[in-house]
mmCIF file of C-alpha atoms in Angstrom:
data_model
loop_
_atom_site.group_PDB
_atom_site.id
_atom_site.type_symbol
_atom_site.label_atom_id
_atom_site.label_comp_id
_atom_site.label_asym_id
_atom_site.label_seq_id
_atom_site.Cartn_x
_atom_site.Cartn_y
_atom_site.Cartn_z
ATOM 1 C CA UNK H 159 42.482 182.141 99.762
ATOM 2 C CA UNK H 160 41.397 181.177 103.075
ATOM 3 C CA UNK H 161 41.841 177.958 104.730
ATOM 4 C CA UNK H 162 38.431 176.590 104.343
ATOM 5 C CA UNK H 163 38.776 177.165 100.375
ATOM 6 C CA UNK H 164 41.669 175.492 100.268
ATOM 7 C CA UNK H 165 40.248 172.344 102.156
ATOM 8 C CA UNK H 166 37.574 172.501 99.934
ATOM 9 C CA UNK H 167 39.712 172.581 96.850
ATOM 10 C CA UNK H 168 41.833 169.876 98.124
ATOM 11 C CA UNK H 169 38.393 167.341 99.061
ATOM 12 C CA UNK H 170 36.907 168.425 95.241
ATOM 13 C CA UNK H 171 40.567 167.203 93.907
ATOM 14 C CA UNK H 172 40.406 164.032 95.727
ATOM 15 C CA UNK H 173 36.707 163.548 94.936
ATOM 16 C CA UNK H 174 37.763 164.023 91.080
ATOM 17 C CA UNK H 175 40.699 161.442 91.806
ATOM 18 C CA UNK H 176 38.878 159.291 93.233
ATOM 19 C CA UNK H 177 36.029 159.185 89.584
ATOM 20 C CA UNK H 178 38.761 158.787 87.502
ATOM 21 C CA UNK H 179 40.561 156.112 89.256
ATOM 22 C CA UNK H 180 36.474 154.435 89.114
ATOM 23 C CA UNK H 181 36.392 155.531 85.543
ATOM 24 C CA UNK H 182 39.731 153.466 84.826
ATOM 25 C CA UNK H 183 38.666 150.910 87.147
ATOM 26 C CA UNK H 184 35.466 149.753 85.152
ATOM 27 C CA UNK H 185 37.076 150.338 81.612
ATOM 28 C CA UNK H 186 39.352 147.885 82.871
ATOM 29 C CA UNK H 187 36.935 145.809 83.684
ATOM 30 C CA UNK H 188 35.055 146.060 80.310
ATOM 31 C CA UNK H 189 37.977 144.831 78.386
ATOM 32 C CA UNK H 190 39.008 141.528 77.077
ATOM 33 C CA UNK H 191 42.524 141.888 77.681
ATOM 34 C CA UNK H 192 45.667 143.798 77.161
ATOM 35 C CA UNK H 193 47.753 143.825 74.446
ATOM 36 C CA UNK H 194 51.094 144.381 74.955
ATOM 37 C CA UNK H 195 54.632 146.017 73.578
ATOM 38 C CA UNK H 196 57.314 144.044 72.396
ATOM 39 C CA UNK H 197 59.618 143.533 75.196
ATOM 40 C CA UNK H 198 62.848 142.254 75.570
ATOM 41 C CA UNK H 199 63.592 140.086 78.395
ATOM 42 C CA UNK H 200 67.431 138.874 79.538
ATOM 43 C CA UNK H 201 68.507 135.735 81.166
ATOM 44 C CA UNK H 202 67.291 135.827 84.264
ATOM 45 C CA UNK H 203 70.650 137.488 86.739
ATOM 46 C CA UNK H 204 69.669 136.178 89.820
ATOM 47 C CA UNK H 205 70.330 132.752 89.714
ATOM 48 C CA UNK H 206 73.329 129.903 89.614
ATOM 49 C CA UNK H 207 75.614 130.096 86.118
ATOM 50 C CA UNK H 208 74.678 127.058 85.186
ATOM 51 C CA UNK H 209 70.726 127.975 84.840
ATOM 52 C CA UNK H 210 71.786 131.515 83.224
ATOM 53 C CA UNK H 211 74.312 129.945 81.099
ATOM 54 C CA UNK H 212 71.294 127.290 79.896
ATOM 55 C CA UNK H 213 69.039 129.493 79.398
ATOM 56 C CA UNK H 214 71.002 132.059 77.725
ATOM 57 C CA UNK H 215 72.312 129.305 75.303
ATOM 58 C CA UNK H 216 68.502 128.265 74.165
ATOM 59 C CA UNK H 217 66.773 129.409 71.729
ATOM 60 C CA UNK H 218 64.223 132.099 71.568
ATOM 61 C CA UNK H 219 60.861 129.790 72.394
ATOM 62 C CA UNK H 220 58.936 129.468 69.517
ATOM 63 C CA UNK H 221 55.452 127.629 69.729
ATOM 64 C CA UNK H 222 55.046 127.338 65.658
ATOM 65 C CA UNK H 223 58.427 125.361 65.352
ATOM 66 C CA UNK H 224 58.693 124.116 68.876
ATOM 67 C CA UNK H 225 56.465 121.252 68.478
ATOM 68 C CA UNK H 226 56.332 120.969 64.986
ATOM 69 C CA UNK H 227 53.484 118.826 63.955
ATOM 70 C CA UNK H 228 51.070 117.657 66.578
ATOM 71 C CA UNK H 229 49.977 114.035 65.214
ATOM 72 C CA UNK H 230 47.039 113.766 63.823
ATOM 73 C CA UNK H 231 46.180 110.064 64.227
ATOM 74 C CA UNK H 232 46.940 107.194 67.107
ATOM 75 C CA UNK H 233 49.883 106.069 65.119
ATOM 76 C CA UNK H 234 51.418 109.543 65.230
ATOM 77 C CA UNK H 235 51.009 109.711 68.888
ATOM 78 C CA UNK H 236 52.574 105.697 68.907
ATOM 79 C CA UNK H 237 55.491 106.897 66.887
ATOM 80 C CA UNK H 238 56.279 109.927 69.025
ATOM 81 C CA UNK H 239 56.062 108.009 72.122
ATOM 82 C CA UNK H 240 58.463 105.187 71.407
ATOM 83 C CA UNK H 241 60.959 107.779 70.504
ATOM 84 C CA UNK H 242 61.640 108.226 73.471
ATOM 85 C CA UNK H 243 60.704 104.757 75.770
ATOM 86 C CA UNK H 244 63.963 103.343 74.924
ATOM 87 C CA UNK H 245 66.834 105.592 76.376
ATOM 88 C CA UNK H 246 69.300 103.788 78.235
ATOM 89 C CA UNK H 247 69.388 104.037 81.842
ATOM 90 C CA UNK H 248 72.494 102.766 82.495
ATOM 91 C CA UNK H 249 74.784 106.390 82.352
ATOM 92 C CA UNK H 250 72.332 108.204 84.606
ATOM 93 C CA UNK H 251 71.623 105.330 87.077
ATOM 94 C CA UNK H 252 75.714 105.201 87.130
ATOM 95 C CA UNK H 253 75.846 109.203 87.827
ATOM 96 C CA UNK H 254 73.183 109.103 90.985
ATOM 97 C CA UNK H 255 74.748 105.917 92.563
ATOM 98 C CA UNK H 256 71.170 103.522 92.035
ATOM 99 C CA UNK H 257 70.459 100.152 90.543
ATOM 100 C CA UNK H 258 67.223 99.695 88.260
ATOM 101 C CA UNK H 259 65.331 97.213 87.562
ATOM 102 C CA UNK H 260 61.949 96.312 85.760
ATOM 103 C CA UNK H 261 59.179 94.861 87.110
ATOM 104 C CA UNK H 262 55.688 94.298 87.090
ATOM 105 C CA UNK H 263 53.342 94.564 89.444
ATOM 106 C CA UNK H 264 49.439 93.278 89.200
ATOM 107 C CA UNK H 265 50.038 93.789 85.220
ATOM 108 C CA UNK H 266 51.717 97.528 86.138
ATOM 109 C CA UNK H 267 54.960 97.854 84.318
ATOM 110 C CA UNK H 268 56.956 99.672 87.176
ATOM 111 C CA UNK H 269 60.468 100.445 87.601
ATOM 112 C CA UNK H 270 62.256 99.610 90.841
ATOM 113 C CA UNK H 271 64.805 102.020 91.410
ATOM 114 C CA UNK H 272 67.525 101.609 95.358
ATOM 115 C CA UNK H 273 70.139 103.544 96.071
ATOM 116 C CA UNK H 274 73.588 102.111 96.517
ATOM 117 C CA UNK H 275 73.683 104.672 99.598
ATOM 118 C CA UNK H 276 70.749 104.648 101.101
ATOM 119 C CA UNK H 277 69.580 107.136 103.662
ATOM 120 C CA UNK H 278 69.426 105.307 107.033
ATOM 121 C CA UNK H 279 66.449 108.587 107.818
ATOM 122 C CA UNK H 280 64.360 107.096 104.685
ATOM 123 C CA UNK H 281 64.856 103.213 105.508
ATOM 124 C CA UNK H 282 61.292 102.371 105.715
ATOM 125 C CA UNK H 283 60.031 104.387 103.158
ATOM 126 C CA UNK H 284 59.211 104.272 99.535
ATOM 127 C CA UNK H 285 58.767 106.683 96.932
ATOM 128 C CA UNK H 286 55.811 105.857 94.843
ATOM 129 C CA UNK H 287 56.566 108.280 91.369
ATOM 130 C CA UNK H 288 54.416 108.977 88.317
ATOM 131 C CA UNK H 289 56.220 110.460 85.563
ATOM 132 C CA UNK H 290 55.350 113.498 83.511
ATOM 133 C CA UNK H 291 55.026 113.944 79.361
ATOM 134 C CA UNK H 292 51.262 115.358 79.626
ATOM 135 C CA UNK H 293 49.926 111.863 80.279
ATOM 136 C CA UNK H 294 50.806 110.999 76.024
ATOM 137 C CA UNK H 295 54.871 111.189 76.467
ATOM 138 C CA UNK H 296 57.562 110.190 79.037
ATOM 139 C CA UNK H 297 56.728 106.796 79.002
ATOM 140 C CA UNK H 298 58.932 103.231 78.618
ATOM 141 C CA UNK H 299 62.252 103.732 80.172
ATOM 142 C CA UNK H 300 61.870 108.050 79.881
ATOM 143 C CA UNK H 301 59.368 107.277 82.861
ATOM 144 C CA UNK H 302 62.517 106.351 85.534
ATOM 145 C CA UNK H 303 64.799 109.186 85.182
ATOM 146 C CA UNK H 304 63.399 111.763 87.463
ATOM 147 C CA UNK H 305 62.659 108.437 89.785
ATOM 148 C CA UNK H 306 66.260 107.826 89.563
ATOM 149 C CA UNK H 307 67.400 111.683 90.558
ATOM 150 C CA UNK H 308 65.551 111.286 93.424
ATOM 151 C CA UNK H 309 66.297 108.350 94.314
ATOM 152 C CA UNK H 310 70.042 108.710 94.196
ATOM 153 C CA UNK H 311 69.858 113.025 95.895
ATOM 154 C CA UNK H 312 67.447 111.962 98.462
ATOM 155 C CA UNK H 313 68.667 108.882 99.167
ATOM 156 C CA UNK H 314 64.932 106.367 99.075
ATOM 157 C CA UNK H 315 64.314 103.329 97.588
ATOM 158 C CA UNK H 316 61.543 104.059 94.646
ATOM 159 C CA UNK H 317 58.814 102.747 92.534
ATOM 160 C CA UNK H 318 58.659 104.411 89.054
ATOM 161 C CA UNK H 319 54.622 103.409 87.677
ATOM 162 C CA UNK H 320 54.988 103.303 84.077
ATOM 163 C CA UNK H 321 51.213 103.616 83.627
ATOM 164 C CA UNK H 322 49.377 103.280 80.469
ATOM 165 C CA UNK H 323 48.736 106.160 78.238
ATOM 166 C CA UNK H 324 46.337 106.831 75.160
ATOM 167 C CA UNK H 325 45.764 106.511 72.162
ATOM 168 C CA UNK H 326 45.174 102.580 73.270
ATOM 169 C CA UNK H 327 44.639 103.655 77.343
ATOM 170 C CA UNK H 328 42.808 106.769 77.510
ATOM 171 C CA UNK H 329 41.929 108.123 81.079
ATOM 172 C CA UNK H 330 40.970 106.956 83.649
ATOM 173 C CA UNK H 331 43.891 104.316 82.803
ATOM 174 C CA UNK H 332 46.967 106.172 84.438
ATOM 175 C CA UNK H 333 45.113 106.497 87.556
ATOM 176 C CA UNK H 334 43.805 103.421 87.790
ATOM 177 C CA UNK H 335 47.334 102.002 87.377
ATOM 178 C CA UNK H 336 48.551 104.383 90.001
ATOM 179 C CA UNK H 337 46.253 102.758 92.670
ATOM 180 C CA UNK H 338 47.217 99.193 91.341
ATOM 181 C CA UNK H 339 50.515 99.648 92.595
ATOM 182 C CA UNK H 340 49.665 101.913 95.845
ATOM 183 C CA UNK H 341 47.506 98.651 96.944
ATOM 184 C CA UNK H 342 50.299 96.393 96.062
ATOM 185 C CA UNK H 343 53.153 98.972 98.556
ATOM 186 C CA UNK H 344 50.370 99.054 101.052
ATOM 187 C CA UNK H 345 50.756 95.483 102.002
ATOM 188 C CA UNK H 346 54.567 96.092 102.749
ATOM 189 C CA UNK H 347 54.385 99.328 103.727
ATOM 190 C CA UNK H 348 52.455 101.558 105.889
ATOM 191 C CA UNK H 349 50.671 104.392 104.119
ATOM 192 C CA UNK H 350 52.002 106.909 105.752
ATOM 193 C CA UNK H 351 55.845 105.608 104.829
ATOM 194 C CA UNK H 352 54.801 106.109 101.635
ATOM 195 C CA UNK H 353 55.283 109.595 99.637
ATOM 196 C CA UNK H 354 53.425 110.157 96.127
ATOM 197 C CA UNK H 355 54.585 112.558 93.296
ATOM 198 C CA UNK H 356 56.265 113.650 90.355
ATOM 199 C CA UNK H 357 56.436 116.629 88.080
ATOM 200 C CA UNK H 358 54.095 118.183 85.514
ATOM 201 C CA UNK H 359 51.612 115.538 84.276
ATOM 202 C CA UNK H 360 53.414 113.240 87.248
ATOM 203 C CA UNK H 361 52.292 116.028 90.199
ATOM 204 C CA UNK H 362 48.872 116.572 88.865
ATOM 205 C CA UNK H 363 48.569 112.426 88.565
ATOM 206 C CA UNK H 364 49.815 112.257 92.233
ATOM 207 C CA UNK H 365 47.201 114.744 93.337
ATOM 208 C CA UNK H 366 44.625 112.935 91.424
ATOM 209 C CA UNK H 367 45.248 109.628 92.228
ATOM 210 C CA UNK H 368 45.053 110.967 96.425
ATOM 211 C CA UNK H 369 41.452 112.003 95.609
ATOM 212 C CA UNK H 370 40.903 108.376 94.364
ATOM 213 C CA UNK H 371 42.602 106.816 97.230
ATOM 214 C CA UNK H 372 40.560 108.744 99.350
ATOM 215 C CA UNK H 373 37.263 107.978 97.232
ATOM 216 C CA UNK H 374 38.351 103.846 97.995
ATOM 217 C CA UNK H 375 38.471 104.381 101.703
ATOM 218 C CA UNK H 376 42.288 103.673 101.204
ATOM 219 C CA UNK H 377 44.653 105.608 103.935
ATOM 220 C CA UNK H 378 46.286 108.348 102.224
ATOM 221 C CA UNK H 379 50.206 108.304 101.574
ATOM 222 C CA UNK H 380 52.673 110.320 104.224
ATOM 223 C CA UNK H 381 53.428 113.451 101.786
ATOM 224 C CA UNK H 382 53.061 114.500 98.458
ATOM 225 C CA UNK H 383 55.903 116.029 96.183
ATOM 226 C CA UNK H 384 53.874 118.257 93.450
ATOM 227 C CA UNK H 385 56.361 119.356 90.808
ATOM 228 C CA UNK H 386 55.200 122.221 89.308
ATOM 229 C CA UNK H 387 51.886 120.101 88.762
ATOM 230 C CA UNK H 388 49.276 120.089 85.410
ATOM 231 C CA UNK H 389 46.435 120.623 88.412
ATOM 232 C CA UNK H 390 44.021 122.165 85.760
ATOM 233 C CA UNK H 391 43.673 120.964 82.345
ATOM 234 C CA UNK H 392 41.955 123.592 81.080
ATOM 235 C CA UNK H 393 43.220 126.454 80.072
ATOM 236 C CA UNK H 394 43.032 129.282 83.397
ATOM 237 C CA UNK H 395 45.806 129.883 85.022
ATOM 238 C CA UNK H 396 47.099 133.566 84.112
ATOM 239 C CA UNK H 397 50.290 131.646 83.811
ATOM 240 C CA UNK H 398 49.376 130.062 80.778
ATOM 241 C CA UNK H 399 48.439 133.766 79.434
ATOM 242 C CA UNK H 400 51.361 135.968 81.164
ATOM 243 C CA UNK H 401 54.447 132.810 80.733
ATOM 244 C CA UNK H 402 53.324 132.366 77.025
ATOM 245 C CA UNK H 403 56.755 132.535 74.912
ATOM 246 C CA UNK H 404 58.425 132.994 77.800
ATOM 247 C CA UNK H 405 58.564 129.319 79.079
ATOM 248 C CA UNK H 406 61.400 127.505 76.389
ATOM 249 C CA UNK H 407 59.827 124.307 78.387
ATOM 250 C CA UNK H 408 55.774 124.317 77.476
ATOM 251 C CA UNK H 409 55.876 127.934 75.241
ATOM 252 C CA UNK H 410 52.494 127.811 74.718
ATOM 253 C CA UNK H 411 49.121 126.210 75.917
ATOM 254 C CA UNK H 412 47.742 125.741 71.676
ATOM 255 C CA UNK H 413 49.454 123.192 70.196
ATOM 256 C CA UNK H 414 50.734 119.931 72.284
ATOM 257 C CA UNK H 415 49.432 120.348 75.487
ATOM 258 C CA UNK H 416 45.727 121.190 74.376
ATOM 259 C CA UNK H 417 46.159 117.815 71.777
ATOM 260 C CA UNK H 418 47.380 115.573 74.996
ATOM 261 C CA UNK H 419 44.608 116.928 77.578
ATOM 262 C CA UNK H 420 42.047 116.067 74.925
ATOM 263 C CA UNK H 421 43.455 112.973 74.110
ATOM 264 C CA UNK H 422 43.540 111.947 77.319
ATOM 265 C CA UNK H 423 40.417 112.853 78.769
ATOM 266 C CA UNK H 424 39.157 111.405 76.016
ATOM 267 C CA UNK H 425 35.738 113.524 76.443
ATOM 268 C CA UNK H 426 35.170 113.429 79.941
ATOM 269 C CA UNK H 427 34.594 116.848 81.850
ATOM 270 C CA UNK H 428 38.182 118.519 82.056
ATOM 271 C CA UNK H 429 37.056 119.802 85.368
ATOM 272 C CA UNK H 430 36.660 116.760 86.680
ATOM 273 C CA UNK H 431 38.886 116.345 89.647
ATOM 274 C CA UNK H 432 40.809 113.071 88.821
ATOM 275 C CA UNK H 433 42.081 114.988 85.706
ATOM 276 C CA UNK H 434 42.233 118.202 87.116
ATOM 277 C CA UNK H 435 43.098 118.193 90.719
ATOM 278 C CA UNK H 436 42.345 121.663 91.590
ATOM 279 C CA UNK H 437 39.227 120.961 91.587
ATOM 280 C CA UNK H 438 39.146 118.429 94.029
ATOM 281 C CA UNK H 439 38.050 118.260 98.378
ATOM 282 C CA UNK H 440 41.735 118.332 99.613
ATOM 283 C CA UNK H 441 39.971 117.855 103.089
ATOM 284 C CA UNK H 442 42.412 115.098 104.477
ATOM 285 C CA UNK H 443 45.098 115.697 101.913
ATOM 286 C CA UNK H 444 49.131 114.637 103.717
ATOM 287 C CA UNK H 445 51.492 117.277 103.563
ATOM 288 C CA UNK H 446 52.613 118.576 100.245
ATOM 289 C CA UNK H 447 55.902 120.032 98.796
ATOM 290 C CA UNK H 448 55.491 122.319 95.869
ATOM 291 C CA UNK H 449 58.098 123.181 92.947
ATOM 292 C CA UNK H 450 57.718 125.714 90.234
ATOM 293 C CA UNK H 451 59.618 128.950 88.524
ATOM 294 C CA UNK H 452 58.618 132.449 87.899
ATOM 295 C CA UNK H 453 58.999 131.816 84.333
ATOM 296 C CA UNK H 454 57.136 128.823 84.529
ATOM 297 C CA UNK H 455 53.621 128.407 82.765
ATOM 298 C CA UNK H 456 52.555 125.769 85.000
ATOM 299 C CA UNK H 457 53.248 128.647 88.113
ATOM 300 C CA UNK H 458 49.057 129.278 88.429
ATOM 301 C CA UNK H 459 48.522 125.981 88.239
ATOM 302 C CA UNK H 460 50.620 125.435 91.359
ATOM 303 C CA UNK H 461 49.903 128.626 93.323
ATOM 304 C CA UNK H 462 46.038 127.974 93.389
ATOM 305 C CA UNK H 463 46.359 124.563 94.453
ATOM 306 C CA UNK H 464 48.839 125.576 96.931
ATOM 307 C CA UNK H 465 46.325 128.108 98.034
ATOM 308 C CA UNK H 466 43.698 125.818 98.185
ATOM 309 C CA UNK H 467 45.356 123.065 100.124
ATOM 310 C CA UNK H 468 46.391 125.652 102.917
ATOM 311 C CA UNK H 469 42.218 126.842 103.274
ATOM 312 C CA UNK H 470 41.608 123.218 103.559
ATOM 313 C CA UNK H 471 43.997 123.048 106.191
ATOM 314 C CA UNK H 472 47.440 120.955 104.450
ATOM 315 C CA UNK H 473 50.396 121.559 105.331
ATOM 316 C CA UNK H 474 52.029 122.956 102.292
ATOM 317 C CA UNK H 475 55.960 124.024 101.303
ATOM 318 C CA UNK H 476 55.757 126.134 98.455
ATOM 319 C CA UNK H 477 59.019 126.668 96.421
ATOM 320 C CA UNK H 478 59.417 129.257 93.527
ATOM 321 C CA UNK H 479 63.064 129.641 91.586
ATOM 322 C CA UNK H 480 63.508 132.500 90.195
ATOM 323 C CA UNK H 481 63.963 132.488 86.250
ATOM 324 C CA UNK H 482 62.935 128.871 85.776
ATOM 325 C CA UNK H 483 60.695 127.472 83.252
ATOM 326 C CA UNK H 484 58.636 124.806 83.506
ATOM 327 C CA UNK H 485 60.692 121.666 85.088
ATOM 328 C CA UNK H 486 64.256 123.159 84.401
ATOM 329 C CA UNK H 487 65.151 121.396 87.520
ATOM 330 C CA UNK H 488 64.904 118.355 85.217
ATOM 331 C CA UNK H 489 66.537 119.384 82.915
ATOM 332 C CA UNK H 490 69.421 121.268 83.995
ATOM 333 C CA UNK H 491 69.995 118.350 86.565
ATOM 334 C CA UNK H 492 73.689 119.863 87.175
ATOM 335 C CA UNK H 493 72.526 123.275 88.390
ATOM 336 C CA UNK H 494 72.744 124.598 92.478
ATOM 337 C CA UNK H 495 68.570 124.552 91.988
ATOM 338 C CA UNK H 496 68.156 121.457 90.836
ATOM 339 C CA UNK H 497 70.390 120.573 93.925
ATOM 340 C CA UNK H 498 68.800 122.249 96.329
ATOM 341 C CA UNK H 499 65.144 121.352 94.920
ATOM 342 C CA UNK H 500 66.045 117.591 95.238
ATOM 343 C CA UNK H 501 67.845 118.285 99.064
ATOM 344 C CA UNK H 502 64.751 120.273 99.983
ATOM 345 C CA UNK H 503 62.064 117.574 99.303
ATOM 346 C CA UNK H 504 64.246 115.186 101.609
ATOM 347 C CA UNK H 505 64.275 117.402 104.283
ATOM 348 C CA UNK H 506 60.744 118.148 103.972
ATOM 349 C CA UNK H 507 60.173 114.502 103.898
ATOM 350 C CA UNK H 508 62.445 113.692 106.826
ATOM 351 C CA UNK H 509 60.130 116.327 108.637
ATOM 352 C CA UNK H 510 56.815 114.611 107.673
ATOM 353 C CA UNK H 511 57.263 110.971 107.207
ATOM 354 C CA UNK H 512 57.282 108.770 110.401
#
């Protein structure tokens, strides 16, 4: 064979590579989606032995028993939600060293949460902290304790907004409640003293309520801490698709979290940006410290906003731990990542608050 049959044969295998790779390519394409095989997946190995031991301890996530029955009328939703607005405070504000106490502000129910050892970095500034639940949950005393984690790790006096929630207080009522109380720090504090956030429902509220402030001609806050944020109420993110069962936090978009999106837009566009962030001009947007978990479903949600932010020009810290579902950080407050999650958004803050 000489060597310009050979080259010849070699091109014609390529060019025959190259159609079926094109072939595969646009059947791809043409489908709805993949169906996958069973799999089993292990407790994540690379990370502390207190998150493997937690997660290996849970049970499988199951979405059908998980939730059990999503409430079908407004006292359903009232009865789930004072379930959990009473838990003490007392043990956990004794564990991270704070005080609490309840206030309100402008006809805000807030909770006012100082360290016992302040940090002398963080004197003049104030956390300003929306709590998570999907807008429907986490309210009453439940809307502190991440408040009070920070508070206590980072060492900064915080302002917990226990903000309204539906059935009775539909959107736009959580954001309206969150800019009651920004107005209220802005006459002690300047904004830029001032960091906004919180986790899930809590980070996407933060994110929203920025747009507003920025809608009001109001000067936006220092820094924003997005825990792994509910930036897009509709259902997206590949996350939501790819994490499904595999989060034991949120297991699956059907079921609660579709019921609490609906119920609290309360039929306004779920695009729109004050419920879904992403979706938002984050021209002007402070700097913004990002949490999720490669297990997390909520990991799209935080990635494309992170994405976004940077082409509009934010400064953005964007921190994935690996194994962790949705807000583990939370709840497995006694692991190294929760630690270092907590120790990274003060130094982050230290970095970008005056």
């Amino acid at each position: 064979m000489t060597q310009n049959s050979i080259r010849f044969l070699t091109i014609g295998r390529l060019a025959v590579l190259a159609v079926a790779i094109f072939a595969i390519s646009t059947q791809v394409i043409a489908q709805d989606g993949w169906t996958l095989d069973a799999r089993s997946v292990p407790p994540p190995a690379a990370v502390s032995k207190e998150l493997h031991d937690a997660i290996a301890g849970a049970p499988k996530p199951d979405a059908a028993t998980q939730w059990g029955m999503i409430p079908d009328n407004d006292d359903g939703w009232r009865a789930m939600q004072n379930a959990t607005a009473m838990m003490p405070l007392d043990p956990m504000a004794e564990q991270f060293g704070v005080s609490v106490e309840k206030k309100v502000i402008a006809g805000v129910t807030v909770f006012a949460i100082t360290p016992k050892e302040p940090s002398t970095a963080h004197a003049d500034h104030v956390f300003l902290h929306v709590h998570g639940g999907g807008y429907v949950l986490g309210g009453g005393n439940g809307s502190a304790t991440e408040a009070i984690m920070a508070a206590g790790t980072i060492g900064m006096t915080s302002i917990s907004v226990d903000y309204r929630m539906p059935p009775d207080h539909p959107f736009p009522a959580a954001v309206n409640d969150t800019v009651t109380v920004y107005k209220h720090l802005l006459k002690s504090h300047d904004a830029n003293a001032i960091v906004i956030g919180g986790t899930s429902a809590g980070g996407g509220l933060a994110m929203a309520a920025v747009h507003r402030f920025k809608e009001l001609s109001l000067d936006v806050p220092g820094a924003i801490y997005a825990g792994t944020p509910w930036a897009d109420l509709t259902k997206t993110g590949d996350t939501l698709f790819t994490n499904e069962g595999l989060d034991r936090v949120l297991v699956s978009y059907d079921g609660l979290l579709d019921a609490a999106a609906k119920l609290y837009a309360d039929g306004t566009d779920l695009k729109d940006p004050l419920l879904s962030p992403v979706y938002g001009d984050f021209a002007g947007f402070p700097p913004t410290y990002f949490v999720t978990g490669t297990r997390d479903m909520f990991l799209s949600d935080t990635v494309r906003t992170h994405r976004k932010m940077r082409a509009a020009g934010v400064i953005v810290d964007l921190n994935v731990y690996e194994g962790m579902s949705h807000a583990e950080y939370l709840m497995v407050a006694a692991s190294p990542e929760s630690r270092d999650m907590f120790t990274g958004l003060g130094a982050f803050l230290k970095q970008h608050l005056p």
